[in-house]
JSON list of C-alpha atoms in Angstrom, two decimals:
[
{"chain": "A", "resi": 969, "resn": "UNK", "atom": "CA", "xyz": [-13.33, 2.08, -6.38]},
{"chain": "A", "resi": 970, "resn": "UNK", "atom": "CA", "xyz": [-12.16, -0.61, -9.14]},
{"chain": "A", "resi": 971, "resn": "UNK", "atom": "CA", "xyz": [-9.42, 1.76, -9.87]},
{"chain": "A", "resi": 972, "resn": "UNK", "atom": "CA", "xyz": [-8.44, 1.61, -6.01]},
{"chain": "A", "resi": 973, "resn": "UNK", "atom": "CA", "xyz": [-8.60, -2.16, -6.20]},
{"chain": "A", "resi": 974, "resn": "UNK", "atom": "CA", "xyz": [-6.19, -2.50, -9.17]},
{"chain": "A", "resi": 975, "resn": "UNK", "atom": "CA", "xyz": [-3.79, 0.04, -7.67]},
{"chain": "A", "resi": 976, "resn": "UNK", "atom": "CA", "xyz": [-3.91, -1.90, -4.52]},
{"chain": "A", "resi": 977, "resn": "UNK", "atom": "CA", "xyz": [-3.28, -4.93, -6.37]},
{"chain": "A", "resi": 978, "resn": "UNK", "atom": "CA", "xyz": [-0.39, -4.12, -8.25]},
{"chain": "A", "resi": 979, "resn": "UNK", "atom": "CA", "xyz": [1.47, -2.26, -5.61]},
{"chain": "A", "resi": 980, "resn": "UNK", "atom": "CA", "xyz": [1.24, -5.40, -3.13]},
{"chain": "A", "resi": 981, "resn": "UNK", "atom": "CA", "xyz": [2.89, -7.12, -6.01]},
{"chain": "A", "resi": 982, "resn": "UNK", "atom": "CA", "xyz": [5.63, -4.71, -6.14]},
{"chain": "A", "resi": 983, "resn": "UNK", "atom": "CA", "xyz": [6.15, -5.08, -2.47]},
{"chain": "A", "resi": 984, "resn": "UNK", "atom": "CA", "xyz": [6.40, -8.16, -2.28]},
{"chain": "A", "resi": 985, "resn": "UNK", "atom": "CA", "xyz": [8.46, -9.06, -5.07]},
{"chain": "A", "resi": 986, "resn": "UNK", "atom": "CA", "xyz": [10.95, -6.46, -3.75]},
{"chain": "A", "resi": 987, "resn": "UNK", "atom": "CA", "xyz": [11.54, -5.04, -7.36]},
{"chain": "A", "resi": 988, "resn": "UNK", "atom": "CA", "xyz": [11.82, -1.59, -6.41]},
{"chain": "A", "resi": 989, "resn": "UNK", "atom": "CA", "xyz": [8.78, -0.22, -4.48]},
{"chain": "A", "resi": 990, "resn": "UNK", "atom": "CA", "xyz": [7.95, 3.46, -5.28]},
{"chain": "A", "resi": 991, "resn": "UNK", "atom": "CA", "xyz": [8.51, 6.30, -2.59]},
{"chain": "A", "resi": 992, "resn": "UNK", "atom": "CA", "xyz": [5.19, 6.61, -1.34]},
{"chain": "A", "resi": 993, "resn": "UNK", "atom": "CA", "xyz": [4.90, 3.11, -1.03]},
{"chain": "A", "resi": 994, "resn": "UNK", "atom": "CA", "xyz": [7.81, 2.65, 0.59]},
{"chain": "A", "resi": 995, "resn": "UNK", "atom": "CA", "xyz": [6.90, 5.39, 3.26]},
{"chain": "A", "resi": 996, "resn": "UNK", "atom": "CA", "xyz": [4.19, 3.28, 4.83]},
{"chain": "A", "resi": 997, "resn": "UNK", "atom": "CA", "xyz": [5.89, 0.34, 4.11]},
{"chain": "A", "resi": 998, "resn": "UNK", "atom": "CA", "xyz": [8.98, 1.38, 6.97]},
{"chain": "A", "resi": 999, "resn": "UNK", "atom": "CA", "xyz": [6.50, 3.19, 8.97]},
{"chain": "A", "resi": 1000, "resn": "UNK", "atom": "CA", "xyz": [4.87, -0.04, 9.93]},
{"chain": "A", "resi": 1001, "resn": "UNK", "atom": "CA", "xyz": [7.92, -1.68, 10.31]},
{"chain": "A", "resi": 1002, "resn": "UNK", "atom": "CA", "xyz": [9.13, 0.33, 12.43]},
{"chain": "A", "resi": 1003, "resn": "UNK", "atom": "CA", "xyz": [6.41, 1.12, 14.69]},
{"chain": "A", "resi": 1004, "resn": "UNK", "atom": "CA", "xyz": [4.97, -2.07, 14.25]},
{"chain": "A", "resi": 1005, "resn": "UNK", "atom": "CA", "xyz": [1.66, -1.90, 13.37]},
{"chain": "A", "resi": 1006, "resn": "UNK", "atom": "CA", "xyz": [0.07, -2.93, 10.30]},
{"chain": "A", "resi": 1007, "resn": "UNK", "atom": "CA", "xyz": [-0.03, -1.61, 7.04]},
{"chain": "A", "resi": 1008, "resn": "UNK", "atom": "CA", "xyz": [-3.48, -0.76, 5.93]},
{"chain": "A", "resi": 1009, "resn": "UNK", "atom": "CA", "xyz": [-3.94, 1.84, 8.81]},
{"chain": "A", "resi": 1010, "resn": "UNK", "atom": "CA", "xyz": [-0.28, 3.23, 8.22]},
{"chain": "A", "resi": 1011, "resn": "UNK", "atom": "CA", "xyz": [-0.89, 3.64, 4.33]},
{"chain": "A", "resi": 1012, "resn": "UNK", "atom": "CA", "xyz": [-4.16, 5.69, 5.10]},
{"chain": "A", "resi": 1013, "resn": "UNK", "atom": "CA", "xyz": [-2.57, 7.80, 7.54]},
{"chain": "A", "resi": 1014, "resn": "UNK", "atom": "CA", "xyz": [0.66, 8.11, 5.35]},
{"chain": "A", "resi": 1015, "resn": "UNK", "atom": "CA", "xyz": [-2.25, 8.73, 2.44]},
{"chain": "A", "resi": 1016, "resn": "UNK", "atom": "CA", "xyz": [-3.92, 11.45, 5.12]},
{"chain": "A", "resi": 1017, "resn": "UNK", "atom": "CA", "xyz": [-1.01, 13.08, 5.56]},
{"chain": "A", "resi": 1018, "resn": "UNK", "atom": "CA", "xyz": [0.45, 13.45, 1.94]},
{"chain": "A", "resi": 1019, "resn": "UNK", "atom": "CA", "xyz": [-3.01, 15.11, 0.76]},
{"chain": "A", "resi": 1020, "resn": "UNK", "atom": "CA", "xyz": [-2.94, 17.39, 3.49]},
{"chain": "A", "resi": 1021, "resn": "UNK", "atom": "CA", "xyz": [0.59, 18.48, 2.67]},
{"chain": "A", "resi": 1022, "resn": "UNK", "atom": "CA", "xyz": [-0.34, 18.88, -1.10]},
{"chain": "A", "resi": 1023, "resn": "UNK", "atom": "CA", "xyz": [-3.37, 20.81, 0.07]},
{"chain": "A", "resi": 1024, "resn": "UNK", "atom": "CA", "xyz": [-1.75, 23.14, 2.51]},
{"chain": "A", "resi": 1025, "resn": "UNK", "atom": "CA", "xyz": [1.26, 23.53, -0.52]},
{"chain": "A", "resi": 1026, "resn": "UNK", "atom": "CA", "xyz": [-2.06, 24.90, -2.89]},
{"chain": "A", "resi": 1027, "resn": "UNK", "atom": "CA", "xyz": [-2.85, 21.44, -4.20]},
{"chain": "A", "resi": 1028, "resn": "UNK", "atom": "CA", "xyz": [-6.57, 20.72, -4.66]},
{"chain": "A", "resi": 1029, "resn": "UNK", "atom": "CA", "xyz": [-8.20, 17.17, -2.79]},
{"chain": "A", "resi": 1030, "resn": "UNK", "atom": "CA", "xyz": [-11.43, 16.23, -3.79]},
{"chain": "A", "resi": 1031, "resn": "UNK", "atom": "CA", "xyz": [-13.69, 13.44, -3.01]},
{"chain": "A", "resi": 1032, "resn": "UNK", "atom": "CA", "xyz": [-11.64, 10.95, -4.81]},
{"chain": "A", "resi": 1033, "resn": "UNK", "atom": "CA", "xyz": [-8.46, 12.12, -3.15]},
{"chain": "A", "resi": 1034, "resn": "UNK", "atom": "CA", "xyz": [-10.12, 10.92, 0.18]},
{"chain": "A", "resi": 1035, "resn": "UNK", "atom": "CA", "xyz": [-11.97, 8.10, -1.08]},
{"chain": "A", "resi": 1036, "resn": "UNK", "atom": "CA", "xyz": [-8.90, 6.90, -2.60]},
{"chain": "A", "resi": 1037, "resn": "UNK", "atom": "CA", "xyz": [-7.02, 7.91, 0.83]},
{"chain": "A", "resi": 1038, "resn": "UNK", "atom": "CA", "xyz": [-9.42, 5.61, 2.80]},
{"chain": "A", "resi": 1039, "resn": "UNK", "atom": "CA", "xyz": [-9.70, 2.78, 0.38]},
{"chain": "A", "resi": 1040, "resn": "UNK", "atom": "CA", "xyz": [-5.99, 1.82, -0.61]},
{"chain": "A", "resi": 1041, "resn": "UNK", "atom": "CA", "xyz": [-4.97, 0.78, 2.41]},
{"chain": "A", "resi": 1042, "resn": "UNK", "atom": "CA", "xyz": [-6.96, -1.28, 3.52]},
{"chain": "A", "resi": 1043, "resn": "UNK", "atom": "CA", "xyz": [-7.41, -3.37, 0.58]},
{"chain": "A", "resi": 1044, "resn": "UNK", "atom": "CA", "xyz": [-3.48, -3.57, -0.35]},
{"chain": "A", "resi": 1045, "resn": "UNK", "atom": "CA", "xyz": [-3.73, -4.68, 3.95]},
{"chain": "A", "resi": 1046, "resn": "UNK", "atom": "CA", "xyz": [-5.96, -7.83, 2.39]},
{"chain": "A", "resi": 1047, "resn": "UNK", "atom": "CA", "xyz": [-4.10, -8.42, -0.75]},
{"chain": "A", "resi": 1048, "resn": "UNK", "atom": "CA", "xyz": [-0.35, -8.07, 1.32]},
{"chain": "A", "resi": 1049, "resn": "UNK", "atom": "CA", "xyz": [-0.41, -12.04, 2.58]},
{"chain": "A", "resi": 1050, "resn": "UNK", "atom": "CA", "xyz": [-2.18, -13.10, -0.76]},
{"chain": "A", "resi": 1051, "resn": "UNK", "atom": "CA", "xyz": [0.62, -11.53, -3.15]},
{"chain": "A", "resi": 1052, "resn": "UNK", "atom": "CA", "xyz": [3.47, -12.69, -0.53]},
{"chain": "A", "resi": 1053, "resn": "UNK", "atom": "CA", "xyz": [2.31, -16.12, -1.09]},
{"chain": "A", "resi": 1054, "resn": "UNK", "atom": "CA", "xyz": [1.79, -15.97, -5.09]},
{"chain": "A", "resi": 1055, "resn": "UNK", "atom": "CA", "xyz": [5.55, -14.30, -5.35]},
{"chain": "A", "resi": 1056, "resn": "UNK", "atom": "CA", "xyz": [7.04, -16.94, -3.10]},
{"chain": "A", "resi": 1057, "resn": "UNK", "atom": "CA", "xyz": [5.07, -19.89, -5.24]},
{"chain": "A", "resi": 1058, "resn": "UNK", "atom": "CA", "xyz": [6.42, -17.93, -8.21]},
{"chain": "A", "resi": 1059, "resn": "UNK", "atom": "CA", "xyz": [10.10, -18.22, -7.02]},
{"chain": "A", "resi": 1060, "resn": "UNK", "atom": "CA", "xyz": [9.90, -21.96, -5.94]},
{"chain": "A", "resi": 1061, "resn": "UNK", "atom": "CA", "xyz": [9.41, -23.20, -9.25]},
{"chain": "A", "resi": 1062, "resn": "UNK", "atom": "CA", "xyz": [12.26, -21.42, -11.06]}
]
């Protein structure tokens, strides 16, 4: 779960400071642009739907693949406005 948190953490950073978000991230990230809804439920679906792929490709997904699945998004959801914030604060002063 701590794990989750950190992850969530550090990719709402990378979001927001536009400094090259990964793939995945950047999958949910459009999605809820586009359809405009908001992120945390896209990112679990997105999440959802990458494990299942893996899985049907042979992949294995445990507990911690869903766990992981169900906890990411909504967390990077709460951190989203907090790290837009800190990055903007970060940019005013230089």
């Amino acid at each position: 779960m701590l794990g989750c948190a950190i992850l969530s953490y550090g990719m709402t950073i990378v979001i927001k400071s536009e400094a090259g978000t990964c793939p995945n991230d950047l999958v949910a990230v459009v999605l809820s642009d586009k359809i405009r809804k908001k992120f945390a439920p896209v990112r679990v679906g997105v999440d959802l739907l990458f494990a299942l792929s893996g899985f049907l490709l042979g992949g294995t997904v445990g507990i911690g693949t869903l766990i992981c699945a169900f906890v990411v998004g909504p967390v990077a959801g709460y951190f989203l406005p907090l790290n837009e914030r800190l990055i903007k604060n970060m940019i005013k002063r230089l």
